Tab-separated table of C-alpha atoms and ligand atoms in Angstrom:
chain	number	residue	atom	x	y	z
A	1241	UNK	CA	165.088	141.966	91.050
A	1242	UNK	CA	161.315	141.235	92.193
A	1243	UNK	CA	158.912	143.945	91.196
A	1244	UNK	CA	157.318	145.776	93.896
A	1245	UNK	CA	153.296	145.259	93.848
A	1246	UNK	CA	153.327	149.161	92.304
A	1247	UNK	CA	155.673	147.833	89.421
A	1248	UNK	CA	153.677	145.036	88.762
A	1249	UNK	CA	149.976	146.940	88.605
A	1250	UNK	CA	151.595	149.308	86.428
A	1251	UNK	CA	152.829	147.000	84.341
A	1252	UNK	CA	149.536	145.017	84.033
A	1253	UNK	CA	147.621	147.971	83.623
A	1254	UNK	CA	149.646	149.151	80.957
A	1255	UNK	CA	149.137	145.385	79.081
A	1256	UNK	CA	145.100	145.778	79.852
A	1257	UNK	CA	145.124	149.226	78.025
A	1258	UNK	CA	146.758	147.978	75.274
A	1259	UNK	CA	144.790	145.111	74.606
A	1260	UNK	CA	141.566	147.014	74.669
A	1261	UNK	CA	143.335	149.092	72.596
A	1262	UNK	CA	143.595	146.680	70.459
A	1263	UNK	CA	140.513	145.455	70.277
A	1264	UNK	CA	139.209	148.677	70.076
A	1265	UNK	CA	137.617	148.677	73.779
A	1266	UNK	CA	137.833	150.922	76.543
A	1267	UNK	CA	139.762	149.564	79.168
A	1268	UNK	CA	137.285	151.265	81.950
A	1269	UNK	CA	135.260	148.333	80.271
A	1270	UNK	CA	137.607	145.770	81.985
A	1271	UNK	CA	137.644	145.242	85.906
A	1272	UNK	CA	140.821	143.784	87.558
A	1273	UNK	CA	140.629	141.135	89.900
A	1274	UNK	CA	143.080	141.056	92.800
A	1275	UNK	CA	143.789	136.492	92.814
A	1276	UNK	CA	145.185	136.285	96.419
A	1277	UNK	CA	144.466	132.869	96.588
A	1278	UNK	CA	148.120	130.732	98.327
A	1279	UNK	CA	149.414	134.303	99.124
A	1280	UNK	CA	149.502	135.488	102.400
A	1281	UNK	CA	146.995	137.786	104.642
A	1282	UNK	CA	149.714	140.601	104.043
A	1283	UNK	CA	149.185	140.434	100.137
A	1284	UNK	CA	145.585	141.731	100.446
A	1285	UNK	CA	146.402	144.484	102.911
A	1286	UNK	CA	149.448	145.880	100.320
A	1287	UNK	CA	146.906	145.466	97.218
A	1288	UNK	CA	144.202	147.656	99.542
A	1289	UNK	CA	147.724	150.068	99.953
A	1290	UNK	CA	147.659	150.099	95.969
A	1291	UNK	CA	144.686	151.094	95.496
A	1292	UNK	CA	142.591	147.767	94.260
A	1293	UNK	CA	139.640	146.814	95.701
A	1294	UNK	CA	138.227	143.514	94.058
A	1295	UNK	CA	139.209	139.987	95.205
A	1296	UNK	CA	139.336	137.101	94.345
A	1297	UNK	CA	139.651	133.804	96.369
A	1298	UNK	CA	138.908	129.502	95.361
A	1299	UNK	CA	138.314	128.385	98.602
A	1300	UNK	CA	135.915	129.612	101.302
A	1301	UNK	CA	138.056	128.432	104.190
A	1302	UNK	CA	141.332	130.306	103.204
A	1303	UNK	CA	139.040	133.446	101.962
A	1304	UNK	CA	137.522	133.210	105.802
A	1305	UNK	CA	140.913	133.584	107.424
A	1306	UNK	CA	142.084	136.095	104.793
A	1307	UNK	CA	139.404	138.728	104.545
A	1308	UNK	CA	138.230	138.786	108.069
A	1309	UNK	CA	138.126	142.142	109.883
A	1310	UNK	CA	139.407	144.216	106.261
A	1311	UNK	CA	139.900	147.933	107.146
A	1312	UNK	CA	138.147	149.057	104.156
A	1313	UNK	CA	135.306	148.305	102.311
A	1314	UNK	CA	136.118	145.936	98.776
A	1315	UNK	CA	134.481	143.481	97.138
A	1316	UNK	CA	134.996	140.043	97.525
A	1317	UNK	CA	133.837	137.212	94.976
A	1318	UNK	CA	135.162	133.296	95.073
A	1319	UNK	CA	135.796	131.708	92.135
A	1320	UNK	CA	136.314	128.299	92.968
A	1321	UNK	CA	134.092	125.191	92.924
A	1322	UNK	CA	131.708	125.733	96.277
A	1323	UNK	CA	131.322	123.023	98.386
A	1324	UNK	CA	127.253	122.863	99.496
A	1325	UNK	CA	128.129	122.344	102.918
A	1326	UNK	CA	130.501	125.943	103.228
A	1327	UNK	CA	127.489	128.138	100.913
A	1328	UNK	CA	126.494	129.849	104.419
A	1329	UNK	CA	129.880	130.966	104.919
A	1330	UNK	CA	130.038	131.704	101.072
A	1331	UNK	CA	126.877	133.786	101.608
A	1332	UNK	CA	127.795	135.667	104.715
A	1333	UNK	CA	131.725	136.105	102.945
A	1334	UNK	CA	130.945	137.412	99.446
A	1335	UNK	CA	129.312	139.603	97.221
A	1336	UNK	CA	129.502	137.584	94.337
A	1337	UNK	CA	130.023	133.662	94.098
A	1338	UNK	CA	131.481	133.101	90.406
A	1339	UNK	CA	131.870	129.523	90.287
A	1340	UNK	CA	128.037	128.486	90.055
A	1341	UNK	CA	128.732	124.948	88.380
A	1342	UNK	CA	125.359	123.020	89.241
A	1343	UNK	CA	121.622	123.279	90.328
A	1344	UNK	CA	122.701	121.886	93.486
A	1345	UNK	CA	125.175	124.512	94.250
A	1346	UNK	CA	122.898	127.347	93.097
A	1347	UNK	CA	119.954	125.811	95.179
A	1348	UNK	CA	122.107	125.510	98.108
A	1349	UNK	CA	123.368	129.279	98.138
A	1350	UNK	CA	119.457	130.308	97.490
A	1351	UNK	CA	118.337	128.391	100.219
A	1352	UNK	CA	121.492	129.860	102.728
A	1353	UNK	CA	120.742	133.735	101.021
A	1354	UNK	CA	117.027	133.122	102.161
A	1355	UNK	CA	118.037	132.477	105.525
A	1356	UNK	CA	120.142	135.364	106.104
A	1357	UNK	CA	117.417	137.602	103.864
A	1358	UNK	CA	119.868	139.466	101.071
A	1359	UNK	CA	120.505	137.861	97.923
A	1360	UNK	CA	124.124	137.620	96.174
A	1361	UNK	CA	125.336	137.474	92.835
A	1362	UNK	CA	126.366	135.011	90.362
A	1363	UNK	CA	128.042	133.546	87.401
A	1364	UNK	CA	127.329	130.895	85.994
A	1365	UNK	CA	130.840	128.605	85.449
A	1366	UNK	CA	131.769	127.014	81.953
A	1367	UNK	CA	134.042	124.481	81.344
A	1368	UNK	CA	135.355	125.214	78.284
A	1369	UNK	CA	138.323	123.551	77.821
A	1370	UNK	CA	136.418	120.295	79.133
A	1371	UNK	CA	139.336	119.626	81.647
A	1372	UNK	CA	138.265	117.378	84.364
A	1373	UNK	CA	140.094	119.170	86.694
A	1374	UNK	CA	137.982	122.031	85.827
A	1375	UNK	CA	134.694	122.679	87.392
A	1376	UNK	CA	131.892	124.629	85.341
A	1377	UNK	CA	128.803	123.373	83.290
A	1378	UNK	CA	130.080	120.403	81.201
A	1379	UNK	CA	128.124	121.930	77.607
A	1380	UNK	CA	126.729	125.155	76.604
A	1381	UNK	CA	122.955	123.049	77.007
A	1382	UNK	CA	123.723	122.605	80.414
A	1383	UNK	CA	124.628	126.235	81.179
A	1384	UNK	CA	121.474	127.034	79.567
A	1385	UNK	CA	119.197	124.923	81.224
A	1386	UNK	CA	121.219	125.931	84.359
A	1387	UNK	CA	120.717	129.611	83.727
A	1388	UNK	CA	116.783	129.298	83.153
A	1389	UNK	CA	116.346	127.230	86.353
A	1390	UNK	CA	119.271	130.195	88.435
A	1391	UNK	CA	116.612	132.953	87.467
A	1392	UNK	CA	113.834	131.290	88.973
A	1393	UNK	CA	115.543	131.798	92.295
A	1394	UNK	CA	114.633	134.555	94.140
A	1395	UNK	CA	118.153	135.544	96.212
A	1396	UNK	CA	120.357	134.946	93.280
A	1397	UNK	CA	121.542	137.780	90.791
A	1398	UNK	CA	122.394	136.207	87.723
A	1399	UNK	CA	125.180	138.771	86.226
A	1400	UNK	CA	126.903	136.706	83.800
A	1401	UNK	CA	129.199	134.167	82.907
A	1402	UNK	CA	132.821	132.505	83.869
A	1403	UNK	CA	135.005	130.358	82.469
A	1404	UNK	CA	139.101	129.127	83.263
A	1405	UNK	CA	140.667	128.944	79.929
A	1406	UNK	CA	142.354	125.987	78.846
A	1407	UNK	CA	145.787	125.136	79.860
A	1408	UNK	CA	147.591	125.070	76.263
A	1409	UNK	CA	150.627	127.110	74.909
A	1410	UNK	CA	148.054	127.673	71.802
A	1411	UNK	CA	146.807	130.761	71.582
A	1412	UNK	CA	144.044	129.591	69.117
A	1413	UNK	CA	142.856	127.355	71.536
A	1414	UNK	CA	142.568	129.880	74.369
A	1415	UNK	CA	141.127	132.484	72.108
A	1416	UNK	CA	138.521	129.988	70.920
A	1417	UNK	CA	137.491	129.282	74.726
A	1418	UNK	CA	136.925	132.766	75.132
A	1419	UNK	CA	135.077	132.894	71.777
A	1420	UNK	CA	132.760	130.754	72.807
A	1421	UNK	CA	132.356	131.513	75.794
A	1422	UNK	CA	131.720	135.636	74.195
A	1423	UNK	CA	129.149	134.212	72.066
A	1424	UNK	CA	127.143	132.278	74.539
A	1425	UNK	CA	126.908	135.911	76.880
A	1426	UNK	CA	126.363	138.045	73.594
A	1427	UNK	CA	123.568	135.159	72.872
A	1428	UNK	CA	121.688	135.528	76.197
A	1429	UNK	CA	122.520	138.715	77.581
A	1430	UNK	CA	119.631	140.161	75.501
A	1431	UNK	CA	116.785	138.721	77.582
A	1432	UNK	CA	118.417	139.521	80.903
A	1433	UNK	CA	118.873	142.315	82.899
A	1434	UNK	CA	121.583	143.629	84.736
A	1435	UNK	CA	123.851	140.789	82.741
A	1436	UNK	CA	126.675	142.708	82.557
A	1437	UNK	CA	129.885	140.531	83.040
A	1438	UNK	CA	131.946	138.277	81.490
A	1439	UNK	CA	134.868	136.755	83.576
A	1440	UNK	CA	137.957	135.546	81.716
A	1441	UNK	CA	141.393	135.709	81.760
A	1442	UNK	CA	144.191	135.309	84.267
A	1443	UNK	CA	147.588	136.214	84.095
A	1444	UNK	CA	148.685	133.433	81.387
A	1445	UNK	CA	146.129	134.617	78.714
A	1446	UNK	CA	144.189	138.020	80.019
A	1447	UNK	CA	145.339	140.147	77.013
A	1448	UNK	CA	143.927	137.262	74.728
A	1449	UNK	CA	140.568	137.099	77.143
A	1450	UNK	CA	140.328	141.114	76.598
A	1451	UNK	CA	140.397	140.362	72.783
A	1452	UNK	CA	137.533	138.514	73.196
A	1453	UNK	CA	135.397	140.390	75.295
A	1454	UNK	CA	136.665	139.786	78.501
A	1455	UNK	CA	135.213	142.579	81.289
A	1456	UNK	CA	136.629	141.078	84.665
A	1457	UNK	CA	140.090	139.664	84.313
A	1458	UNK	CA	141.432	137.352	87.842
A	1459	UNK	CA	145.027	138.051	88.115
A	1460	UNK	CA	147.248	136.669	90.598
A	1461	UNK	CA	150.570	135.582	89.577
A	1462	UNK	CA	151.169	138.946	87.422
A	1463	UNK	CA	150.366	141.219	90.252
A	1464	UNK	CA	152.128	139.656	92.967
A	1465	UNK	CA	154.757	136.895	92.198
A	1466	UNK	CA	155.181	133.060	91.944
A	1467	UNK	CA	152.808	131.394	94.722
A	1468	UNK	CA	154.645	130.180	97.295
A	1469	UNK	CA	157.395	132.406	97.287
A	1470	UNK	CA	156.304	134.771	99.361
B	1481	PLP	C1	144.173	130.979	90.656
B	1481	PLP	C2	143.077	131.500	89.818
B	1481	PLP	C3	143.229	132.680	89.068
B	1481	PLP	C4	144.511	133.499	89.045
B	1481	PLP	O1	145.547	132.754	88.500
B	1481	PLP	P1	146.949	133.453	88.116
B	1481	PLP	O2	147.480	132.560	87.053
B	1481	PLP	O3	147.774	133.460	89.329
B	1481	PLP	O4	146.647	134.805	87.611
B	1481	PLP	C5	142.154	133.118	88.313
B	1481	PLP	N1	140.992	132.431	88.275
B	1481	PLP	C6	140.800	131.304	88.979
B	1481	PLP	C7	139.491	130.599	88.885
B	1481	PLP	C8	141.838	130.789	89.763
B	1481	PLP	O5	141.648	129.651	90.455
């Protein structure tokens, strides 16, 4: 039997409250992410239906077709690797870009936020499991020199950080992504304000990410089903 979407938010609410449990948060301290990237238009509209109201897309294009014309007002980030060439549509499509990876990607979305006059948030994008198919600063160094040169833009919001976890059955591993990740927020966060989030987790590994200080998990495969199959 597939789970309705009802089952499955249940179910994945019920895992989010138990890990803060666990690690003695409060899981009001944890945002979910609706991940509707490869699903259809129809997914987002039935996840509205439900109740969330935070998405989450990779690609600007497929976010354009897919959140066009949405009957009530939610919050959009993308959390993919943007292109320089699609920030004005990134600007004009989201309230928070999540994937900041490079200079030249946070200078481009400055420069396209200036020309439409309202600024936008960010993350700033780790790589921590130093995947090449990963996007994200390369080192910790770089994220920091990237972060002190993001501030000095006017139109961007620096709100925290991002990472992907690695893609490992070992739990350590993951866990020490996050940890490091944690650290690096807990180690800045002091000197900035409004620094507030820290993006980790998907379906694979969100209860670990909530262990570790996790308050924005992106879930798409738990909430609604294998990609592709619907
Ligand atoms: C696809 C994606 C997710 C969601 O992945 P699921 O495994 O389906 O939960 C989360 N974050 C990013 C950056 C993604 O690209």
């Amino acid at each position: 039997m597939v789970k309705t979407l009802a089952e499955s938010l249940a179910d994945v609410r019920s895992r989010i409250e138990a890990a803060a449990r666990k690690a003695g948060r409060a899981s009001a301290d944890v945002r979910l992410m609706a991940v509707t990237k490869g699903f259809p238009r129809e997914v987002v509209q039935e996840a509205l239906g439900a109740g969330l109201s935070l998405f989450g897309e990779n690609r600007v294009q497929e976010a354009e077709a897919k959140f066009a014309d949405l009957p009530v007002p939610c919050e959009t980030h993308l959390i993919g690797h943007l292109q320089t060439n699609k920030a004005r549509a990134a600007a004009a499509l989201f309230a928070c870009v999540q994937s900041i990876d490079s200079m030249h990607t946070a200078e481009a979305l400055d420069a396209r936020c200036a020309e439409r006059g309202a600024p936008i948030d960010v993350l700033l994008e780790l790589n921590t499991s130093g995947e090449d198919s990963k996007s994200g600063f390369r080192t910790c160094d770089e994220l920091l020199a990237g972060l002190d040169a993001v501030r000095k833009l006017p139109l961007l919001r620096l709100k925290g950080l991002m990472t992907v976890g690695p893609l490992t059955d070992d739990p350590q591993k993951i866990r020490a992504a996050f940890a490091q990740l944690r650290s690096l927020f807990d180690e800045v966060r002091p000197g900035l304000s409004g620094f507030d989030t820290l993006s980790m987790g998907m379906s694979g590994d969100f209860e670990l990410a909530i262990e570790e200080g996790s308050t924005l998990v992106r879930l798409g495969t738990a909430l609604f089903g294998i990609r592709g199959t619907r």
